[in-house]
mmCIF file of C-alpha atoms in Angstrom:
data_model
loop_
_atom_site.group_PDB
_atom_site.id
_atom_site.type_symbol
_atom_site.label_atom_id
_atom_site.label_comp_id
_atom_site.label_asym_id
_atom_site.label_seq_id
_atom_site.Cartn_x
_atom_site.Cartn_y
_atom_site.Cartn_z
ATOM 1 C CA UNK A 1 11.826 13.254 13.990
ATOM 2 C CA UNK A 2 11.359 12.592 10.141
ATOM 3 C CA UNK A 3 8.704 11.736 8.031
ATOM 4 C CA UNK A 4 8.470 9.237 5.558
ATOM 5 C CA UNK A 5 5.695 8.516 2.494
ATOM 6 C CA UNK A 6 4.220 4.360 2.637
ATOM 7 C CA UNK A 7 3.603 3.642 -0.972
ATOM 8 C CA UNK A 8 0.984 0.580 -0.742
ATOM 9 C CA UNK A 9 0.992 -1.796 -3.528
ATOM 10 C CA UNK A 10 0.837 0.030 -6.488
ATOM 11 C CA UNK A 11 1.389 -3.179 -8.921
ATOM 12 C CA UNK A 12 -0.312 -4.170 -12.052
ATOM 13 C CA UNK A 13 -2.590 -6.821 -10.569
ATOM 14 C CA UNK A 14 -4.691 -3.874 -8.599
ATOM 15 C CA UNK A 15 -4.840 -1.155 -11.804
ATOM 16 C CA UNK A 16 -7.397 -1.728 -14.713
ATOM 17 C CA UNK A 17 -6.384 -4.842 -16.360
ATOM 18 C CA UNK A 18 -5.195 -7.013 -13.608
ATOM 19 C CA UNK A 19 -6.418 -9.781 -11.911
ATOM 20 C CA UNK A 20 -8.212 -8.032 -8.986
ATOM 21 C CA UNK A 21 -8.347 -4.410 -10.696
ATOM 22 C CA UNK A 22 -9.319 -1.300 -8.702
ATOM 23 C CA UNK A 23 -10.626 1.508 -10.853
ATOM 24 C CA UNK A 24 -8.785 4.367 -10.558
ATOM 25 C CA UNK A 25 -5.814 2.397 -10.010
ATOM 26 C CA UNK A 26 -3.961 3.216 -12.942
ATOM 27 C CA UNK A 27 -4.245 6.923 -12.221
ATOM 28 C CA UNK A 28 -3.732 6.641 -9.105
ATOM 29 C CA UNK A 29 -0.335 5.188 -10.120
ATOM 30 C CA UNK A 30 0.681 7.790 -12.200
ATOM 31 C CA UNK A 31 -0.846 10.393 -9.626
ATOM 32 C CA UNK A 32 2.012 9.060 -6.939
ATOM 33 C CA UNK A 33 4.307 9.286 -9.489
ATOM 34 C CA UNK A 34 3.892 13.000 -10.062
ATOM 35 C CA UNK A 35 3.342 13.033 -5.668
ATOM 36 C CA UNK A 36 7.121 11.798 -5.885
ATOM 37 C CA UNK A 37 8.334 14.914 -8.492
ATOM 38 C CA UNK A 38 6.182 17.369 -6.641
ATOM 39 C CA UNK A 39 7.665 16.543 -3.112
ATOM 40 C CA UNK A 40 10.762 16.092 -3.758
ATOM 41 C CA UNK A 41 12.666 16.303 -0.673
ATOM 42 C CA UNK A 42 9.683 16.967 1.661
ATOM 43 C CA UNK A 43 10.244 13.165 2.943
ATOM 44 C CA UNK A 44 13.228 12.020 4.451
ATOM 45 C CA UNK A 45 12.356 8.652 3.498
ATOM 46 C CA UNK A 46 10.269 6.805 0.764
ATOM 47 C CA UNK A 47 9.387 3.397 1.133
ATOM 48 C CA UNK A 48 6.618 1.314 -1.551
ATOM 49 C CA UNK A 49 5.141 -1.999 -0.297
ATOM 50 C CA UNK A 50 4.466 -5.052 -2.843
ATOM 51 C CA UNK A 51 2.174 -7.510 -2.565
ATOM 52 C CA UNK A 52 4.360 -10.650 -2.568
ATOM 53 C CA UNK A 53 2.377 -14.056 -2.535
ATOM 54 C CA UNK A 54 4.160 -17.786 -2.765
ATOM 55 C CA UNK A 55 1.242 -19.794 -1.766
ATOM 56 C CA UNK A 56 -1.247 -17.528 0.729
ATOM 57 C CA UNK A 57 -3.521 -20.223 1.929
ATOM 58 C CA UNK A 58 -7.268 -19.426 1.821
ATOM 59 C CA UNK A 59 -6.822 -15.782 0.717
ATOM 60 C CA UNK A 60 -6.465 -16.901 -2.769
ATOM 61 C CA UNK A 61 -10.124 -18.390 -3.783
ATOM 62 C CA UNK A 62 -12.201 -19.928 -6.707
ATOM 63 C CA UNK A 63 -14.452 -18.308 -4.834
ATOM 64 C CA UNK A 64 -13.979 -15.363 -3.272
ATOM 65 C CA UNK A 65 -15.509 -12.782 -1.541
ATOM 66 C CA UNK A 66 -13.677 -10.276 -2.107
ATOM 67 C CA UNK A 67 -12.852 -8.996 1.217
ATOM 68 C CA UNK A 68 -10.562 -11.899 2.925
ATOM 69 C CA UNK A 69 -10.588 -13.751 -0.212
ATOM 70 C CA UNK A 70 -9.088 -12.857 -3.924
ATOM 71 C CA UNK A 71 -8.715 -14.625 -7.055
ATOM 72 C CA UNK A 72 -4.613 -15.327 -7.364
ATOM 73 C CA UNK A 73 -2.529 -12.322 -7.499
ATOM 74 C CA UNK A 74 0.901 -10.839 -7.072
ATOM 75 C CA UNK A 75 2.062 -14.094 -7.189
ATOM 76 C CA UNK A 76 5.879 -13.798 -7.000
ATOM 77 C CA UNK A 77 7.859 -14.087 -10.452
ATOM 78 C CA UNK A 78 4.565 -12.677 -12.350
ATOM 79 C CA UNK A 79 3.921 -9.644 -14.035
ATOM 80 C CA UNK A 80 1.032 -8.602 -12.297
ATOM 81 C CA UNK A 81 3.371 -8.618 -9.283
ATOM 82 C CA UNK A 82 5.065 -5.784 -10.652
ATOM 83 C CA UNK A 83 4.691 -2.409 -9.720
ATOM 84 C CA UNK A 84 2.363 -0.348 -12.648
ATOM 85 C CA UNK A 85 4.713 0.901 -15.214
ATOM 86 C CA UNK A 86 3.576 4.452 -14.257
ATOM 87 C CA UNK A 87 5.015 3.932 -11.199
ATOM 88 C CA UNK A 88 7.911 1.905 -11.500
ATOM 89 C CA UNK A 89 10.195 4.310 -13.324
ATOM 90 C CA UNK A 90 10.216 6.103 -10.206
ATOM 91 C CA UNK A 91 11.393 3.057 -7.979
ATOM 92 C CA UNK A 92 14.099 2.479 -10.945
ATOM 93 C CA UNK A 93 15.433 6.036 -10.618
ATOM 94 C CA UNK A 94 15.876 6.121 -7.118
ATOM 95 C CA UNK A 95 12.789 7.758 -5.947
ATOM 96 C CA UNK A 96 12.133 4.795 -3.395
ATOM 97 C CA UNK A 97 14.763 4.380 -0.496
ATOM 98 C CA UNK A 98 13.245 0.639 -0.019
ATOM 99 C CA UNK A 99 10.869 -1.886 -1.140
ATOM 100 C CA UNK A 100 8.937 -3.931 1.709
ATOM 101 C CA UNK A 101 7.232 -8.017 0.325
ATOM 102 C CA UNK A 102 4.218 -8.896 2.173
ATOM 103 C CA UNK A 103 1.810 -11.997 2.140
ATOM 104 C CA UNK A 104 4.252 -14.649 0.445
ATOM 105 C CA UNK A 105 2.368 -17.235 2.610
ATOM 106 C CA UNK A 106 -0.528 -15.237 4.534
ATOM 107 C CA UNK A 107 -3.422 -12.952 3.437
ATOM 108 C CA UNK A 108 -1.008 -10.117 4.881
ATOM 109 C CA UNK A 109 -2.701 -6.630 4.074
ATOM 110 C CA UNK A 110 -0.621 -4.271 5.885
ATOM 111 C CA UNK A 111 2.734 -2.788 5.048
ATOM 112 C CA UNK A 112 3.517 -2.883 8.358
ATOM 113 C CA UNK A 113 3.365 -7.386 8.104
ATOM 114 C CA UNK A 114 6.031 -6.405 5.157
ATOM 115 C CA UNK A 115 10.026 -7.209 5.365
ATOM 116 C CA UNK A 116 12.586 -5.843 3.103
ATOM 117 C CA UNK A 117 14.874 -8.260 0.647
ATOM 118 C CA UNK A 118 17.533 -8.400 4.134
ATOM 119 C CA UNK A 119 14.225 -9.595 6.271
ATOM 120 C CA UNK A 120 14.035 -5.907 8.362
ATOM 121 C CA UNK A 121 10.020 -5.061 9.046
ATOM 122 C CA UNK A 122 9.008 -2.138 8.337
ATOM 123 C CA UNK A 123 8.464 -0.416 11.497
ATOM 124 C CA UNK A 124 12.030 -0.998 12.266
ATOM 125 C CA UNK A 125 13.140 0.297 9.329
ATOM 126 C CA UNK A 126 11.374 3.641 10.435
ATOM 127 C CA UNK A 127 12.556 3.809 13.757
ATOM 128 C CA UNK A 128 16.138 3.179 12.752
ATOM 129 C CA UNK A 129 15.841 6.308 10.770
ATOM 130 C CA UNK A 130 14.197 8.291 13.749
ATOM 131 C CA UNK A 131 11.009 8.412 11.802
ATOM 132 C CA UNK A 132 8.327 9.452 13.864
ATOM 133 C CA UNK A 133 5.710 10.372 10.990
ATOM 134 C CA UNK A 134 3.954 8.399 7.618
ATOM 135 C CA UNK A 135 2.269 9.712 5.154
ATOM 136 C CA UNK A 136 0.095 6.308 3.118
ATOM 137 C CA UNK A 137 -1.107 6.199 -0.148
ATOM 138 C CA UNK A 138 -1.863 3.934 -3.085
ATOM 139 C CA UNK A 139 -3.976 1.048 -3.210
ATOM 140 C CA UNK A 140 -6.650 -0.187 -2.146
ATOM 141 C CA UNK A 141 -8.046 2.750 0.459
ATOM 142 C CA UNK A 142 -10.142 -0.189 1.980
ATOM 143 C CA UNK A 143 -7.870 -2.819 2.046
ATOM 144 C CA UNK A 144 -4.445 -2.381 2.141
ATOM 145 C CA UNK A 145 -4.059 1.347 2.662
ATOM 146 C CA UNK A 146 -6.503 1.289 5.625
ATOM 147 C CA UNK A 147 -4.926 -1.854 7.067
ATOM 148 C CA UNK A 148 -0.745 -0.252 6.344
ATOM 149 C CA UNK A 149 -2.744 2.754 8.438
ATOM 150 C CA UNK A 150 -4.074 1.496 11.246
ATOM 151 C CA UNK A 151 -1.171 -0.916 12.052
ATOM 152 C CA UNK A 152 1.634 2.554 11.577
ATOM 153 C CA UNK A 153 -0.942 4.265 14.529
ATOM 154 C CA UNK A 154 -0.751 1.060 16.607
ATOM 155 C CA UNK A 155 3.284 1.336 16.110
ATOM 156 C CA UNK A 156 2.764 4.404 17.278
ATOM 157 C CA UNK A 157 3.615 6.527 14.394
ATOM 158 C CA UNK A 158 1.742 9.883 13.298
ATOM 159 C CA UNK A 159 0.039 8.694 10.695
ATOM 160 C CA UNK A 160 -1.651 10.686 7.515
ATOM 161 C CA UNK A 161 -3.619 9.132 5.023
ATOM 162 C CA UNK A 162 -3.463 11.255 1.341
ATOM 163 C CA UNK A 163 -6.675 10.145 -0.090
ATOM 164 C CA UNK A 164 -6.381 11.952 -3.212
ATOM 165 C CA UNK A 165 -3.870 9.504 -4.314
ATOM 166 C CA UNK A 166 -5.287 6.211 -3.133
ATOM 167 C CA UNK A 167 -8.280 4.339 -5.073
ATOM 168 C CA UNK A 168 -11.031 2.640 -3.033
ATOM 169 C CA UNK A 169 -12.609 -1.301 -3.912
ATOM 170 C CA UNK A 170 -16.424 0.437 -2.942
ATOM 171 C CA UNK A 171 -18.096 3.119 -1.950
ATOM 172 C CA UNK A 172 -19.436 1.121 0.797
ATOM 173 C CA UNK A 173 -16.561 -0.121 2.626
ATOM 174 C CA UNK A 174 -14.168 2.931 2.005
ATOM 175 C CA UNK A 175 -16.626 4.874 3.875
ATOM 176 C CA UNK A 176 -16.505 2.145 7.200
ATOM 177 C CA UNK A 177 -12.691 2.202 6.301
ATOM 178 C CA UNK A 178 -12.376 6.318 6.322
ATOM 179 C CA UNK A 179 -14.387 5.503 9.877
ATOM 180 C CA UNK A 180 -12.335 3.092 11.419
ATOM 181 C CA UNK A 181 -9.161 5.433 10.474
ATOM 182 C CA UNK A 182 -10.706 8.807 11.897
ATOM 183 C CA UNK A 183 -11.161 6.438 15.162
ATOM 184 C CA UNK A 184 -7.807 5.177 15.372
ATOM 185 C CA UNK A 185 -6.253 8.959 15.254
ATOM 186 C CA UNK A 186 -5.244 8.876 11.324
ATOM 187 C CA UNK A 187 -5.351 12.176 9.892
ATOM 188 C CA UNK A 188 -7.099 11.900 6.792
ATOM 189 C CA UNK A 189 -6.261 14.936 3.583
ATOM 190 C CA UNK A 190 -8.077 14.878 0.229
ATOM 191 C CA UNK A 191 -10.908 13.264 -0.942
ATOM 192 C CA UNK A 192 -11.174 9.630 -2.036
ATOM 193 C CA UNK A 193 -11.187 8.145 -5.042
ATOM 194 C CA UNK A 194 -13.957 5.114 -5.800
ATOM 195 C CA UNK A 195 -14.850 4.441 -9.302
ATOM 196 C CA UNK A 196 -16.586 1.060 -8.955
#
């Protein structure tokens, strides 16, 4: 079976200068980016994830807390929906086999909740390609990542987490995130990166 790498939401919203930044993000970004050079034909398959938001309900907030709740992001036709210029010269030369839109009217987190332009979710996607392995990175370890992680174990995928190329929200809950992966199965490499 193949193996393919889940890039999670590595848009200009979540990097240093967007509207719900994660530190590190930006080098995190162009971190993947070099991932993509480097591996070059280790994956059978790469596949990024966007952030993709119409109107999300409550997980957009004048008050939020920052954990089911954001200020408004990745709202569709904006620029901070776009993927970080660091990385997006790699999903403009190919480098990306397919793009899967979450969240345009739910507080989806995982990649796995995502659907490509054609309306295929991602876990079919894999399994039409006989991929029985995932390899997740990008952003945020304790949000997204963990959450695109978890739900490719439930799907029954081996799943590895590269935490030297994701950036975490907080010390705090990357830790209970790194926790609830190592219980699910999720094989974690690298060290994580928090900067908050």
């Amino acid at each position: 079976m193949g193996r393919a790498l889940i890039v999670v939401d590595v848009q200009k919203d979540f990097c240093e200068g967007g509207s719900v930044p994660v530190k590190g993000g930006a080098g995190r970004a162009a971190a993947i980016a070099g991932l993509l050079r480097e591996t070059d034909g280790e994956y059978d398959y790469v596949v990024a994830t966007r952030d993709h938001h119409i109107d999300p309900g409550p997980h957009f907030s004048d008050r939020p807390d920052y954990r089911d709740s954001f200020p408004v992001h990745c709202v569709v036709g904006t620029e901070g929906g776009e993927f970080h210029p660091d990385f997006a010269p790699a999903v403009a030369a190919g480098a990306v086999d397919e793009v899967f839109f979450k969240g345009a009217r739910s507080a989806s987190k995982s990649g796995f909740e995502g659907f490509t332009a054609d309306g295929t979710p991602l876990a079919d996607w894999l399994r039409a390609r006989d991929v029985g392995g995932v390899d997740v990175v990008g952003i945020a370890t304790d949000h997204c990542v963990r959450a695109t992680a978890l739900d490719g174990a439930k799907e029954g995928f081996a799943v590895r987490v590269l935490l030297d190329y994701t950036a975490g929200v907080a010390a705090d809950t990357t830790a209970t995130a790194l926790d609830d992966l190592r219980g699910a199965g999720v094989a974690l490499t690298g060290t994580p990166v928090v900067l908050a």
